[in-house]
Amino acid sequence: MMAIEVGQVAPDFTLLDQNSNPVTLSEFKGKKVLVYFYPRASTPGCTVQAQGLRDTKAELDALNVVVLGISPDTPKKLTNFTNKQELNFTLLADEDHLVCEKYQVWQLKKFMGRENMGVVRTSFLVDESGNIEHVFNKFKTKNHHEVVLDFLQSQ
């Protein structure tokens, strides 16, 4: 499988959101979409990352950006995460990690001497036409939102 690269058409998908409603990427044509993949809802790093995006939603809205967070969690777990953190954007459940695989973020990870398959934290900015505009893969969870905003504001 080829790596996801800037300029190519973003792989389309339909997943259930935190309210068990289907959401399809291609429905957002005309807007920029930040598709961000994270390992698991309600874990410390994922919570900090989500809070940063929550707190900068007004700036992202002003830049015509929709945020879609994707993890291999269930819709129920995403509902709890959304409610507990008062998140103001859409989270999507990729329980069988097929979308993670399409975007090549489902990879072998090493943690504390153990290896297992999981989500490599990566974000893709999809432009108004549905093409990959930028790939964010070098950031810390606490400054992810700043890295994204800096890129958007530099355009």
C-alpha atoms as one frame of an Amber mdcrd trajectory, in Angstrom:
protein
   0.000   0.000   0.000   1.309   3.446  -0.929   1.894   6.042   1.777  -0.693
   8.794   2.127   0.887  11.856   0.537   0.109  15.523   0.118  -1.879  16.132
  -3.065  -3.579  12.765  -3.291  -7.318  12.276  -2.799  -8.106  11.562   0.841
  -9.458   8.023   1.255 -13.203   8.365   1.846 -14.905   6.665   4.776 -18.145
   6.452   6.718 -17.983   5.822  10.461 -20.389   6.175  13.384 -19.954   9.264
  15.541 -20.283   9.524  19.317 -24.095   9.571  18.885 -24.059   6.497  16.590
 -24.861   8.640  13.531 -22.999   7.850  10.285 -20.503  10.511   9.166 -18.881
  10.434   5.714 -15.728  12.397   4.908 -16.823  13.310   1.368 -19.884  15.124
   2.796 -17.545  17.916   3.909 -16.441  19.054   0.427 -16.128  22.831   0.468
 -14.599  22.813   3.952 -11.191  21.860   5.239 -11.265  18.795   7.486  -8.714
  17.935  10.135  -8.873  14.140  10.388  -6.926  13.269  13.486  -6.198   9.733
  14.597  -5.579   9.041  18.264  -5.021   5.765  20.156  -7.765   5.716  22.780
 -10.401   7.974  24.325  -9.973   9.105  27.930  -6.246   8.355  28.149  -4.011
  11.215  29.375  -2.345  12.135  26.051  -5.526  11.789  24.013  -7.422  13.903
  26.539  -4.851  16.736  26.388  -4.909  16.623  22.577  -8.730  16.752  22.459
  -8.872  19.589  25.000  -6.504  21.669  22.851  -8.733  21.230  19.809 -11.828
  21.943  21.905 -10.318  25.171  23.207  -9.332  26.412  19.733 -12.596  25.485
  17.977 -13.520  29.151  17.374 -10.222  29.753  15.536 -10.652  26.540  13.531
 -14.250  27.480  12.646 -13.033  30.898  11.455 -10.600  29.081   9.140 -13.415
  26.871   7.719 -11.998  23.730   9.392 -14.084  20.810  10.644 -12.441  18.465
  13.177 -13.013  14.709  13.021 -11.236  12.615  15.655 -10.898   8.885  14.916
  -9.995   6.081  17.313 -10.724   2.357  17.569 -13.188   3.009  20.426 -16.918
   2.225  20.537 -19.480   5.017  20.024 -20.487   4.615  23.700 -16.909   5.186
  24.871 -16.719   8.265  22.600 -19.985   9.591  24.091 -18.503   9.325  27.579
 -15.270  11.027  26.454 -17.197  13.824  24.718 -19.426  14.455  27.734 -16.667
  14.272  30.345 -14.339  16.632  28.416 -17.155  18.824  26.999 -15.810  18.277
  23.488 -17.345  20.422  20.750 -16.355  18.434  17.661 -17.082  15.036  16.172
 -15.429  11.819  17.299 -15.693   8.720  15.110 -15.547   5.048  16.083 -13.267
   2.889  13.937 -13.742  -0.299  15.964 -12.385  -2.634  13.273  -9.579  -0.087
  12.505 -10.252  -0.300   8.746 -10.047   3.488   8.320  -6.876   3.564  10.436
  -5.465   0.968   8.041  -6.572   2.992   4.969  -4.650   5.961   6.355  -1.738
   3.719   7.394  -1.807   4.775  11.031  -2.530   1.242  12.337   1.003   0.029
  12.937   3.185  -2.092  15.150   4.082  -0.047  18.221   6.586  -0.716  20.989
   5.746   0.374  24.515   7.575  -0.636  27.686   9.256  -3.559  25.934   6.050
  -4.947  24.450   4.918  -4.837  20.839   1.313  -4.540  19.721  -0.726  -3.083
  16.901  -2.210   0.333  17.536  -2.861   3.833  16.252   0.159   6.010  15.523
  -0.980   9.526  16.398  -1.233  11.358  13.055  -3.436  14.111  11.619  -4.357
  14.786   8.014  -5.596  18.135   6.754  -8.012  17.530   3.897  -8.640  20.539
   1.626 -11.972  21.809   0.304 -11.701  19.531  -2.751 -11.073  16.371  -0.727
  -7.305  16.158  -1.246  -4.633  15.731   1.422  -3.220  19.217   2.041  -0.860
  18.412   4.902   0.174  15.518   7.159   0.953  16.286  10.808   3.029  13.542
  12.405   5.592  15.423  14.445   3.937  17.092  17.415   3.308  16.639  21.117
  -0.238  16.051  22.341  -0.192  19.309  24.306   0.722  21.468  21.283  -1.055
  19.594  18.462  -3.687  22.332  18.143  -0.957  25.022  17.961   0.930  23.144
  15.219  -2.309  22.836  13.215  -3.271  26.504  13.705   0.248  27.705  12.840
   0.101  25.761   9.571  -3.392  27.032   8.709  -2.541  30.639   9.527   0.629
  30.489   7.422  -1.395  29.711   4.283
